Coordinates of C-alpha atoms in Angstrom, one line a residue:
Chain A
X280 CA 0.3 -15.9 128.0
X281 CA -0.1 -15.4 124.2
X282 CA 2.4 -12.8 123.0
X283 CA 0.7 -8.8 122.5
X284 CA 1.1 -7.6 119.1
X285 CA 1.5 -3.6 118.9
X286 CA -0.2 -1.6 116.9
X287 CA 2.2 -1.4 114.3
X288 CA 2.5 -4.4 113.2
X289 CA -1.2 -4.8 111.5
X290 CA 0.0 -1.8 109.9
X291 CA 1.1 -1.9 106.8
X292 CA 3.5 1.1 106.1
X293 CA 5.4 -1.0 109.2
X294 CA 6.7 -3.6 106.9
X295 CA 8.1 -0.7 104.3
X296 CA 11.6 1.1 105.4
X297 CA 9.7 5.0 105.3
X298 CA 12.3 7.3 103.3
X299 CA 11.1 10.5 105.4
X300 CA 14.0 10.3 108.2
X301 CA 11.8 11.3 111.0
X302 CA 8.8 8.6 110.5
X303 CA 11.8 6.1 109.6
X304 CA 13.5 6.8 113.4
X305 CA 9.6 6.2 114.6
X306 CA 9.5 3.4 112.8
X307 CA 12.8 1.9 113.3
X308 CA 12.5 2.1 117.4
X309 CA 9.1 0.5 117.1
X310 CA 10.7 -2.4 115.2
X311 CA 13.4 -2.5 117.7
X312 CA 11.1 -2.4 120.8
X313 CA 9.4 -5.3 118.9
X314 CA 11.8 -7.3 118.7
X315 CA 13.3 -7.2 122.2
X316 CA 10.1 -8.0 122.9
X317 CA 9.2 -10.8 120.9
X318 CA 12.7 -12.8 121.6
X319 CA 12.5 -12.1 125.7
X320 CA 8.4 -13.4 125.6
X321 CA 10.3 -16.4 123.7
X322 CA 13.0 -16.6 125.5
X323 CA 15.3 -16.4 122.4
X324 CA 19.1 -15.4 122.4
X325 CA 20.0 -15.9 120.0
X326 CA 18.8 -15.4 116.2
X327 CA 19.5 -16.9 112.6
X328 CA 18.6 -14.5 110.0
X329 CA 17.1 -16.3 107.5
X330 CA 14.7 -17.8 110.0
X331 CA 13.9 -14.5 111.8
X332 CA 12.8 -13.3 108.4
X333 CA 10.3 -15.9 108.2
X334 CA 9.3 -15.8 111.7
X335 CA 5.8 -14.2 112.5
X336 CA 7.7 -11.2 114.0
X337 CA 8.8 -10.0 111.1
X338 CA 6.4 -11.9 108.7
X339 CA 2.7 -10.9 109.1
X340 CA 0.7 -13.0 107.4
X341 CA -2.7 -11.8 108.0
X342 CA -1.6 -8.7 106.3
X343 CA 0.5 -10.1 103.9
X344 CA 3.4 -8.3 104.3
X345 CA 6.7 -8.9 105.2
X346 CA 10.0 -7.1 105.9
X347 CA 12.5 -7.1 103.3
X348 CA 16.0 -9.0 104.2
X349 CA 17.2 -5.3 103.8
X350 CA 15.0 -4.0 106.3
X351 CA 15.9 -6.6 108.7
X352 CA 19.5 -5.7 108.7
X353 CA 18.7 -2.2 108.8
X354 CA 16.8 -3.2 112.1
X355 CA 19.1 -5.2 113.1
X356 CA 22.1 -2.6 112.5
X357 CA 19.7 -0.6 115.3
X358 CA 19.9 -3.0 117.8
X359 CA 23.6 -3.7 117.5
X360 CA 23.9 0.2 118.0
X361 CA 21.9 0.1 120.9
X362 CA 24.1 -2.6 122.4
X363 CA 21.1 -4.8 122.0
X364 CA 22.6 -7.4 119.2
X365 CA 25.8 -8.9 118.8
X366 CA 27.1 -10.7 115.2
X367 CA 28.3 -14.3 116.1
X368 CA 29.8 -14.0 112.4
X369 CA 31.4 -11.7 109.9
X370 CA 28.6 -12.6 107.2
X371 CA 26.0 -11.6 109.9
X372 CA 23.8 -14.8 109.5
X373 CA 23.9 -15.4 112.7
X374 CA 23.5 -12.9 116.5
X375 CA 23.1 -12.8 119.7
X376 CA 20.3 -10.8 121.2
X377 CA 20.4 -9.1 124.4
X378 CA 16.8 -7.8 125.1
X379 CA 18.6 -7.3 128.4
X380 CA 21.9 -5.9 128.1
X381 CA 24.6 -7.5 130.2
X382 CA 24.4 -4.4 132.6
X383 CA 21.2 -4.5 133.3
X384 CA 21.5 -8.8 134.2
X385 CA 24.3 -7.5 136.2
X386 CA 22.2 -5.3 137.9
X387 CA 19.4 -7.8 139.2
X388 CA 21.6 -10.1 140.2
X389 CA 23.7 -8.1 142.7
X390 CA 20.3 -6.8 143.8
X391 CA 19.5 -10.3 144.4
X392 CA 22.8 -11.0 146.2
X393 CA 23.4 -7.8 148.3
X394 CA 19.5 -8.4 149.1
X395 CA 19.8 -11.8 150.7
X396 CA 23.4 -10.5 152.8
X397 CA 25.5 -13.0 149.9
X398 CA 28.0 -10.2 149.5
X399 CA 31.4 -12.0 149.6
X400 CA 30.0 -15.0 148.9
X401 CA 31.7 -17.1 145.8
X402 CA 29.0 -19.0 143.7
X403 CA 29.9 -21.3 140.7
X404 CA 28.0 -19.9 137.9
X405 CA 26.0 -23.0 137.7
X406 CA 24.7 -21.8 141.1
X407 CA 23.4 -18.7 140.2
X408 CA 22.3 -19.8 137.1
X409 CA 20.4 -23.1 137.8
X410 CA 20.6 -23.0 141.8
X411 CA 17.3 -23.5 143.8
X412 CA 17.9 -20.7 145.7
X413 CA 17.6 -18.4 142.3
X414 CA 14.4 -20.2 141.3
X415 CA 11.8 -17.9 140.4
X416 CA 14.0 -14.7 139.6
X417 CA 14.4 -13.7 136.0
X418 CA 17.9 -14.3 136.0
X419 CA 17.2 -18.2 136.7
X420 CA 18.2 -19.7 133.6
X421 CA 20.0 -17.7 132.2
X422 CA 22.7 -18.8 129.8
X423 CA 26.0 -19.0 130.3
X424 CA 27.5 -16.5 128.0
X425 CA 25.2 -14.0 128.9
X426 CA 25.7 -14.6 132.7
X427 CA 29.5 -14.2 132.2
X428 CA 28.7 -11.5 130.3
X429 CA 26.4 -9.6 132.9
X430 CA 29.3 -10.5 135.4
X431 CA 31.8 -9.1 133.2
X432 CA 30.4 -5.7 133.5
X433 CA 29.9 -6.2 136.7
X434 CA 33.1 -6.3 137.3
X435 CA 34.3 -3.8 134.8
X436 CA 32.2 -1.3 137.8
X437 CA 34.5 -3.3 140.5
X438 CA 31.4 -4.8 142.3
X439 CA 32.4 -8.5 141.2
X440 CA 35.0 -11.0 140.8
X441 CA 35.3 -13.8 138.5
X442 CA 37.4 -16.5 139.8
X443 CA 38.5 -19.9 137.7
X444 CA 38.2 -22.7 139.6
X445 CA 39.0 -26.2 138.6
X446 CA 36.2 -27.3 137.2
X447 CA 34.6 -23.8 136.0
X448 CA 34.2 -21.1 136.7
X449 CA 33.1 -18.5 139.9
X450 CA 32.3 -15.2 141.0
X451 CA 32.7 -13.4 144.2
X452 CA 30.9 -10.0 145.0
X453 CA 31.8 -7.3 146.7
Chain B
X42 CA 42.5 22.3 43.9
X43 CA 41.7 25.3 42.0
X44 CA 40.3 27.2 45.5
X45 CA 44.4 26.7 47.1
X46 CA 46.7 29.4 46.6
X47 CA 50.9 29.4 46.3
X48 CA 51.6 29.9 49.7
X49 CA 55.2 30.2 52.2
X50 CA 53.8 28.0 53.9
X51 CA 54.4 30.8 56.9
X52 CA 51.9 31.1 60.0
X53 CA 50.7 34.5 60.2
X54 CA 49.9 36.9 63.5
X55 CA 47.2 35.1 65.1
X56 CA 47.2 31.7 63.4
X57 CA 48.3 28.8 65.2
X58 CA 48.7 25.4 63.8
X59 CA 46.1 22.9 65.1
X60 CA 47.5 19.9 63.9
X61 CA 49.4 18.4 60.6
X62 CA 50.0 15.2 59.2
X63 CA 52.7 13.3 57.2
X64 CA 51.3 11.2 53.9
X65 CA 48.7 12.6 52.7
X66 CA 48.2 12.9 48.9
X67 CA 45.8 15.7 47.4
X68 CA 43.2 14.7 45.0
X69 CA 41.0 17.0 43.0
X70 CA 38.0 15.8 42.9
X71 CA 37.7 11.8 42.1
X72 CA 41.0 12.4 40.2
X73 CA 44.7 12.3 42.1
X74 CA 46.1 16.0 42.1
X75 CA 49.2 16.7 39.8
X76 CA 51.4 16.7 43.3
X77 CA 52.9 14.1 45.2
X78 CA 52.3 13.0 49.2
X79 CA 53.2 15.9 51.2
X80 CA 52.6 17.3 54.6
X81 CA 48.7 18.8 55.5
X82 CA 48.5 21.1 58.0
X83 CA 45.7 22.5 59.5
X84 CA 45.5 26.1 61.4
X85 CA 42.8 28.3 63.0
X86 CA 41.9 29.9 59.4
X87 CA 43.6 27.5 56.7
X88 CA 44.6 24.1 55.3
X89 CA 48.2 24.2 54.4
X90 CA 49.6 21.5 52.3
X91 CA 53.6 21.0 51.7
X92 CA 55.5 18.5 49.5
X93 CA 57.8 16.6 51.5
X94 CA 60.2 16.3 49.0
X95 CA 60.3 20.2 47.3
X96 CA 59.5 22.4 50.6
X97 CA 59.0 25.5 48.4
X98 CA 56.1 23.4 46.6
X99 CA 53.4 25.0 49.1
X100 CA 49.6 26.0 49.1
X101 CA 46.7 26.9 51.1
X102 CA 43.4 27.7 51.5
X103 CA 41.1 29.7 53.9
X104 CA 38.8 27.7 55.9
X105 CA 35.9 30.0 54.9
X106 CA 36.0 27.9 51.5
X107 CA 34.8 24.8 53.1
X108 CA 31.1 24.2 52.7
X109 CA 31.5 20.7 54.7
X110 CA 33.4 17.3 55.0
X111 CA 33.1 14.1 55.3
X112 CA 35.2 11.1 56.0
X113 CA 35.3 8.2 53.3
X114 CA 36.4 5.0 54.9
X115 CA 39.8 2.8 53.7
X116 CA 39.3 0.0 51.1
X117 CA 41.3 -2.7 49.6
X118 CA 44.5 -0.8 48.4
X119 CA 42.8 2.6 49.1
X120 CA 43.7 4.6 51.9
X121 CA 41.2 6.5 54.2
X122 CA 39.9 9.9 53.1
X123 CA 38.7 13.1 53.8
X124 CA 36.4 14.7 51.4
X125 CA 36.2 18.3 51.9
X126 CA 33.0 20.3 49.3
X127 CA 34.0 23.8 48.6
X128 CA 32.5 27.1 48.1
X129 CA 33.1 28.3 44.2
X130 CA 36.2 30.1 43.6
X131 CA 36.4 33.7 44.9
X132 CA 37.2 36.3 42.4
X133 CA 40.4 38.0 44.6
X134 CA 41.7 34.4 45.2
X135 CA 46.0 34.6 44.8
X136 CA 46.9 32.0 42.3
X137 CA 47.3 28.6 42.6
X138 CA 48.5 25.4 41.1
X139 CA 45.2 24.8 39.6
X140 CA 43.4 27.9 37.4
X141 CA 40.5 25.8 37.1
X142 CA 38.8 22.5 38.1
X143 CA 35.5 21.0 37.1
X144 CA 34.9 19.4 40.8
X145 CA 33.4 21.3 44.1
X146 CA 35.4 19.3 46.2
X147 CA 38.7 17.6 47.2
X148 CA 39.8 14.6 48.9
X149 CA 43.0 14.0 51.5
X150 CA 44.3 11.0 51.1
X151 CA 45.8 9.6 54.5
X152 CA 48.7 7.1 53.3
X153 CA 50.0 7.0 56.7
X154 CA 47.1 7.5 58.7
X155 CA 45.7 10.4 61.2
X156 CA 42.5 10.9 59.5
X157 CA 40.4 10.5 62.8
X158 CA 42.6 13.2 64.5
X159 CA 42.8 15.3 61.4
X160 CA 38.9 15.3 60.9
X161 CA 38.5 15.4 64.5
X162 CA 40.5 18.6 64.7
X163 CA 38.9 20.2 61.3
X164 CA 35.5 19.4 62.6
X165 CA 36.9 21.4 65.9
X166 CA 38.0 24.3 63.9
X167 CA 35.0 24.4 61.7
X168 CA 32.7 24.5 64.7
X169 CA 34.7 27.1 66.3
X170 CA 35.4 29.6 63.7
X171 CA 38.3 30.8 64.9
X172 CA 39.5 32.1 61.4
X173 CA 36.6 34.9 61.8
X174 CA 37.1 36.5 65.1
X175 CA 41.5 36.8 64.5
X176 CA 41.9 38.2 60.9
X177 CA 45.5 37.6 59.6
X178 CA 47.7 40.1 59.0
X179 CA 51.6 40.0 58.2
X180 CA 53.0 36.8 58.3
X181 CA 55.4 35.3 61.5
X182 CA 58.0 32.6 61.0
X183 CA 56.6 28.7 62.4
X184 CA 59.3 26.7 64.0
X185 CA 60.1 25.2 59.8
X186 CA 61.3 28.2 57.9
X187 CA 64.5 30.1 58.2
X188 CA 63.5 33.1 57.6
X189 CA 63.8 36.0 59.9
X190 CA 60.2 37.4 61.6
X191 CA 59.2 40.5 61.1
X192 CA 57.4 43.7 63.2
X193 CA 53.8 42.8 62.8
X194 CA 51.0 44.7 63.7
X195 CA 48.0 47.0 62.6
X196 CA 48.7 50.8 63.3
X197 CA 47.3 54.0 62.1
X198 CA 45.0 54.1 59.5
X199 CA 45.4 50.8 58.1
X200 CA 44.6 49.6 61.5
X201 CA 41.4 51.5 61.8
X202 CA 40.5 50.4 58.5
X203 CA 40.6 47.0 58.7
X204 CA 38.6 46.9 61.9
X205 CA 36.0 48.8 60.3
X206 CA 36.0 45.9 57.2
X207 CA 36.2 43.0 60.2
X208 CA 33.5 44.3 61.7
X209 CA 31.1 44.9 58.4
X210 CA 32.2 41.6 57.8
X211 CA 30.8 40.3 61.4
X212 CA 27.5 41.4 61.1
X213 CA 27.3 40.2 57.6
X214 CA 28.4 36.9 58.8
X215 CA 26.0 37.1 61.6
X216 CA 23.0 37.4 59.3
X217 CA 24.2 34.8 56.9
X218 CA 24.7 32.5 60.2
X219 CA 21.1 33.2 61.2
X220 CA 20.0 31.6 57.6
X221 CA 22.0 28.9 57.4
X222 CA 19.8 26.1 58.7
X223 CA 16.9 28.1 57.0
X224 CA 18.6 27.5 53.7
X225 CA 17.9 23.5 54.1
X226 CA 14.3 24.2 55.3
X227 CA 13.5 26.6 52.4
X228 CA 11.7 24.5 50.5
X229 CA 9.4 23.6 53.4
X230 CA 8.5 26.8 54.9
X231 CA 7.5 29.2 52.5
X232 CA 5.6 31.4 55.3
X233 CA 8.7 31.5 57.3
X234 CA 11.1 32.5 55.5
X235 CA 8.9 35.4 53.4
X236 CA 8.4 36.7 57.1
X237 CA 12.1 36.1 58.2
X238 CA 13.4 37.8 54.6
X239 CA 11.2 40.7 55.2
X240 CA 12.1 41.3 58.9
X241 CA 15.9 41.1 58.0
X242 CA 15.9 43.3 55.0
X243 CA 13.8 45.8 57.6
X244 CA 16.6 45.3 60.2
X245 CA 19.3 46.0 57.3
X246 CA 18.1 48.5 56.0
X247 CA 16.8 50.1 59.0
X248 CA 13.2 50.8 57.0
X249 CA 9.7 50.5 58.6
X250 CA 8.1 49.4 61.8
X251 CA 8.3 45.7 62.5
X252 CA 5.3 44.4 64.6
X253 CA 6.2 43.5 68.1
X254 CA 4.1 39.9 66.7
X255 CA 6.3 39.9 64.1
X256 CA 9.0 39.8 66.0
X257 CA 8.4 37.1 68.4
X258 CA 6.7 34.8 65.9
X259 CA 10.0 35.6 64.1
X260 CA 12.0 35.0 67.4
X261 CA 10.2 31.7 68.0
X262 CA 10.4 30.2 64.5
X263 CA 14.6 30.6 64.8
X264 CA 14.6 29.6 68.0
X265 CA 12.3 26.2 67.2
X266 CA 15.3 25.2 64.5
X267 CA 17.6 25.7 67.3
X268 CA 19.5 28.6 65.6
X269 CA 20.9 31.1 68.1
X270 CA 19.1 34.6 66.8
X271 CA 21.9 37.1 67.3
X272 CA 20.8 39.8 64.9
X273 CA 17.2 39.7 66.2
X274 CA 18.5 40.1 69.6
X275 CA 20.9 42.8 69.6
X276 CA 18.5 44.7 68.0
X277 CA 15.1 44.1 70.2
X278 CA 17.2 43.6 73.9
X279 CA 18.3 41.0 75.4
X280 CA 16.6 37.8 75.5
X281 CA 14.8 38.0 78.5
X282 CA 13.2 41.0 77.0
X283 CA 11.8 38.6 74.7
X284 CA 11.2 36.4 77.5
X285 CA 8.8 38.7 79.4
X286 CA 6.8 39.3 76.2
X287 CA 6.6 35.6 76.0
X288 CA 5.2 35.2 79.3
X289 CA 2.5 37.9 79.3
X290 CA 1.2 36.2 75.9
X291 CA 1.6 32.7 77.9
X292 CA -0.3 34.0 80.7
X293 CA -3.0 35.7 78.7
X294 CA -4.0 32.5 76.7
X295 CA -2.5 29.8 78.3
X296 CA -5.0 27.1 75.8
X297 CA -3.9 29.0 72.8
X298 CA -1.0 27.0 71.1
X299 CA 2.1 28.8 70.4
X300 CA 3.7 27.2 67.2
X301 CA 7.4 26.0 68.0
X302 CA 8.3 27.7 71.2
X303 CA 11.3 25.7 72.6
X304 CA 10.9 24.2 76.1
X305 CA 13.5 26.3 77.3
X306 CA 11.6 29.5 76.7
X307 CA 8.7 28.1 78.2
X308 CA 10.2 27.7 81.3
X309 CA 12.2 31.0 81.5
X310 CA 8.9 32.5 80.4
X311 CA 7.5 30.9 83.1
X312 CA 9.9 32.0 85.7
X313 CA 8.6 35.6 85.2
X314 CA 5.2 35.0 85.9
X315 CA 5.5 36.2 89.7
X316 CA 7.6 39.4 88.5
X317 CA 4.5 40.0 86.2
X318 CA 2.2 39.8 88.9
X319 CA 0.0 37.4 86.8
X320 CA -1.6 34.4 88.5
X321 CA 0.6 31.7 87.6
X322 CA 3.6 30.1 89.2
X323 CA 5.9 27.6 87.7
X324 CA 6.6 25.0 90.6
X325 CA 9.6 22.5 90.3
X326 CA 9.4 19.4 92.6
X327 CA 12.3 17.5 94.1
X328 CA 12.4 14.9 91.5
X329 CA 12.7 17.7 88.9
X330 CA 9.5 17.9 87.5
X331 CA 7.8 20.9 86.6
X332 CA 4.8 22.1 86.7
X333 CA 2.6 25.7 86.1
X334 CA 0.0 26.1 88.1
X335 CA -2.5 28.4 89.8
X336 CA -1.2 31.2 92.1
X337 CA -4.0 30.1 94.8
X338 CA -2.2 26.8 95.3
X339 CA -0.7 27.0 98.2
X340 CA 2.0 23.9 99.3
X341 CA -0.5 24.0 102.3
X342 CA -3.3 23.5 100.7
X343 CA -2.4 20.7 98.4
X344 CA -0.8 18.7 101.7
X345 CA -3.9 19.3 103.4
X346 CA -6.2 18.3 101.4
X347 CA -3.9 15.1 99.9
X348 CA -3.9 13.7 103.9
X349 CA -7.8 14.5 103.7
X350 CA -8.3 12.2 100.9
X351 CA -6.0 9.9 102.3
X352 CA -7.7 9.3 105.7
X353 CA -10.8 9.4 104.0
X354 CA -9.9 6.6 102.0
X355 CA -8.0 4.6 104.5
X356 CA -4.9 4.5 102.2
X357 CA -4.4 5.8 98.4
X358 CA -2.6 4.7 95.5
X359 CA -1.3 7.1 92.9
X360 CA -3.7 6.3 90.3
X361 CA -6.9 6.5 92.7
X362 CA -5.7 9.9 93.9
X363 CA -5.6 10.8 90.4
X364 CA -8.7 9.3 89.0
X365 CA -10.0 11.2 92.7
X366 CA -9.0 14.4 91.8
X367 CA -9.4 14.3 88.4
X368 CA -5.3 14.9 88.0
X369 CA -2.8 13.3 86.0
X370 CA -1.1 10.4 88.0
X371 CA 2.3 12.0 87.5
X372 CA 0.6 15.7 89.3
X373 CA -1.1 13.2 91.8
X374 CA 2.2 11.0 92.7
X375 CA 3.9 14.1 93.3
X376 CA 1.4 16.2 95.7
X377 CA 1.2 12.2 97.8
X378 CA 4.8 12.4 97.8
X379 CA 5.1 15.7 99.0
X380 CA 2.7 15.0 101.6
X381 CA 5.1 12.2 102.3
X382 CA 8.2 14.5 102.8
X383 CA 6.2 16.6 105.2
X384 CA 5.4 13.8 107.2
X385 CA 2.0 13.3 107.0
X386 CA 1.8 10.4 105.1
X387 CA 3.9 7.0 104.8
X388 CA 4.2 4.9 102.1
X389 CA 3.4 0.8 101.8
X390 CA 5.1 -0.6 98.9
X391 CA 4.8 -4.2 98.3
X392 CA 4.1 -6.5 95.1
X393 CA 0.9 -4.6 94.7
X394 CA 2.1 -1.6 94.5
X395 CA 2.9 1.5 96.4
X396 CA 0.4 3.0 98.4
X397 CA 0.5 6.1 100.9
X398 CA -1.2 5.5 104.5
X399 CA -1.6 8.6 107.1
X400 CA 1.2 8.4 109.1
X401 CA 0.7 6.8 111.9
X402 CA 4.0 6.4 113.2

């Protein structure tokens, strides 16, 4: 399925950071909703600036206009704030993007578990992950970091355990 | 050197020393004075010089008897200078080393330096005029003489009388202030300075009626040279009496060119056009500039009718709202950004330029 572009980006005024602070808010959260978007129709984690600001997302072509590295950091800065982006380096070249936030992972995958009667069950991550028995729910696939991540908090609200086991690591739910 | 006077060399009640400086060497004129390098000191109302050697070797002069100065820089062998142009002699002037002298002018010669504080601080002095608003009276001891001070001040009659001279002295001052400049431009402007001599001598001598057009052609020539008008306004009110007048003539025939009105009285003309009920307002946008415009103008209207054009068009530029409207593109830029700031429009700025959209968003 070809990806839906909104509105907003045929528009020009989109690619320009607005000085009035109420259109910039609009504007912002439409560049943020965008990009979540964009990387989870992609499947992308993570994201390299330089490339991003290349990347059709933020580089329209048609229109000719594109958003300024500025822009992009000011977008960026957003999602961070929103819990949505996470730097992988001090000179921000690099991040990690959660257009699901570990919570919410956490979420569907306990649903999954207390759903199938797997409470107090210990799975491997690879399991949950890459198992069969996962295959076709959106968590399938996932990658590591953000499935430790999603178990993390998880845990942090008691409903999980991360265990190390020789060769890995596991969870047990409650 | 003939304008300096013997002097004690003694502050007097309301002087203080500004600043002095060792080494300097007097010169009349081009020619070295018949002293050696001494001390000059400069106070609020006179330049003091004392030989180093022979402290009793002192003289001064008022600061009223410079016309102006100027610095002359260091040479090879020659020290830096300050040349100092003098009024002639006056007749009461106390006696001094020098009865006569064939040169306007005299020099300081800085052996050891300070002449970029020492003009610095004269330049201070001369601007400030302290010498006019403190006149000196009996004479207090400074921190170098020995001798014991004395009771000073002004009582009784005396007293009374020399405020009485100070102040005929003030206003004659004033005046004479009001022409200075003018003297320069005499040759110039014939017409304004018949009209200024005529209105002066009428204010002088309290004779006739002058015209209230006159008086603010009068007002507005003084003002164009930047010369503060203090005789013009104590007598016709205060200047926003002059301002109002200003403003009902701007708003009566706003085409008709008003010969050398200073910006600053077009806008605080301006500001009284609401307070004269007339049909102009003076609008200032955020990025400071000003405009006067119709009364029937409403911010309203202008948003309005900018978003119309807008959506009209699809998107606008400065200049095509301008050429649109028939506006200048500084007027036009201004009414799109204010649009802008009230939300209704947002902007596109790329390499081609910045363009204003309906806001979408």
């Amino acid at each position: 399925m070809s990806f839906e572009w909104p509105w907003q980006h045929s528009f020009p005024p989109f690619f320009t950071l607005q000085p009035n602070v109420d259109t910039r808010q609009k504007q912002l959260a439409a560049w943020c909703s965008l990009a979540l978007t964009y990387c989870r129709h992609h499947k992308l984690y993570t994201l390299d600036v330089m490339e991003a600001q290349e990347s059709p997302m933020f580089n329209n072509k048609k229109i000719e206009r594109k958003l300024s590295m500025e822009a992009i950091q000011v977008v960026f800065e957003e999602l961070r704030k929103k819990g949505n982006l996470e730097w992988l380096d001090k000179n921000k070249s690099r991040c990690l993007v959660m257009w699901r936030r570990p919570e919410e992972w956490g979420k569907l995958i306990y649903q999954w578990v207390s759903k199938n009667g797997m409470v107090n069950t210990v799975f491997t991550l690879y399991e949950l992950s890459n198992g069969d028995d996962t295959e076709g729910e959106e968590f399938h696939g996932l990658e590591d970091w953000m499935l430790l991540r999603s178990l993390q908090a998880l845990q942090a609200e008691g409903k999980a355990e991360i265990i190390t086991m020789d060769d890995g690591k596991g969870v047990k739910f409650f | 050197m003939d304008r300096f006077s013997w002097s004690n060399g003694l502050l007097e009640i309301n002087e203080t020393l500004v600043i002095q400086q060792r080494g300097v060497r007097l010169y009349d004129g081009d020619d070295k004075a018949k002293l050696d390098v001494g001390v000059a000191l400069l106070s609020t109302h006179r330049l003091i010089w004392r030989d180093v050697k022979n402290h009793e070797c002192c003289i001064a002069m008022p600061l009223s008897q410079i016309i102006f100065f100027e610095e002359q820089a260091a040479g090879i062998g020659k020290s830096a200078k300050i040349v100092i142009h003098l009024y002639p002699v006056p007749a009461n002037k106390e006696p001094g080393p020098y009865q006569h002298s064939k040169y306007p002018y005299i020099k300081l010669s800085f052996k050891e330096h300070g002449q970029i504080e020492f003009y610095r601080r004269l330049t201070e002095e001369m601007t400030q005029k302290r010498w006019e608003s403190t006149s000196l009276s009996q004479p207090i001891p400074t921190g170098t003489s020995p001798q014991v001070g004395r009771k000073t001040h002004a009582v009784g009659i005396i007293g009374i009388e020399r405020k009485i001279e100070q102040k005929r002295k003030e206003t004659d001052k004033n005046i004479s202030e009001a022409f200075e400049d003018l003297s320069k431009l005499m040759v110039k402007a014939k017409e304004m300075v018949e009209l200024s001599r005529s209105i002066a001598n009428k204010i002088k001598d309290k004779q006739g009626d002058i015209t209230e057009d006159e008086t603010i052609r009068f007002k507005s020539y003084l003002l164009s040279m930047g010369i503060a008008d203090p005789v013009t306004r104590e007598t016709h009110g205060s200047g926003t009496h002059y301002h109002l007048q200003l403003a009902k003539q701007l708003g009566d025939m706003l085409q008709a060119p008003l010969e050398l009105l200073s910006p600053e009285d077009l806008v605080n003309a301006c500001k009284m056009f609401e307070s004269l009920k007339l049909p102009l307002r003076l609008r200032v946008f955020d990025s400071g500039v000003m405009v006067v415009q119709l009364q029937s103008h409403s911010e309203e209207e202008m948003i309005a009718s900018a978003l119309d054009n807008v959506s009209d068009k699809g998107s606008l530029t400065a200049e095509e709202f301008a050429k649109l409207l028939g506006l200048s593109v500084l007027l036009s830029k201004e009414r799109l950004l204010l649009a802008e700031k009230m939300g209704h429009l947002c902007r596109d700025d790329s390499v081609e330029g910045l363009r204003f959209y309906p806001n979408l968003f």
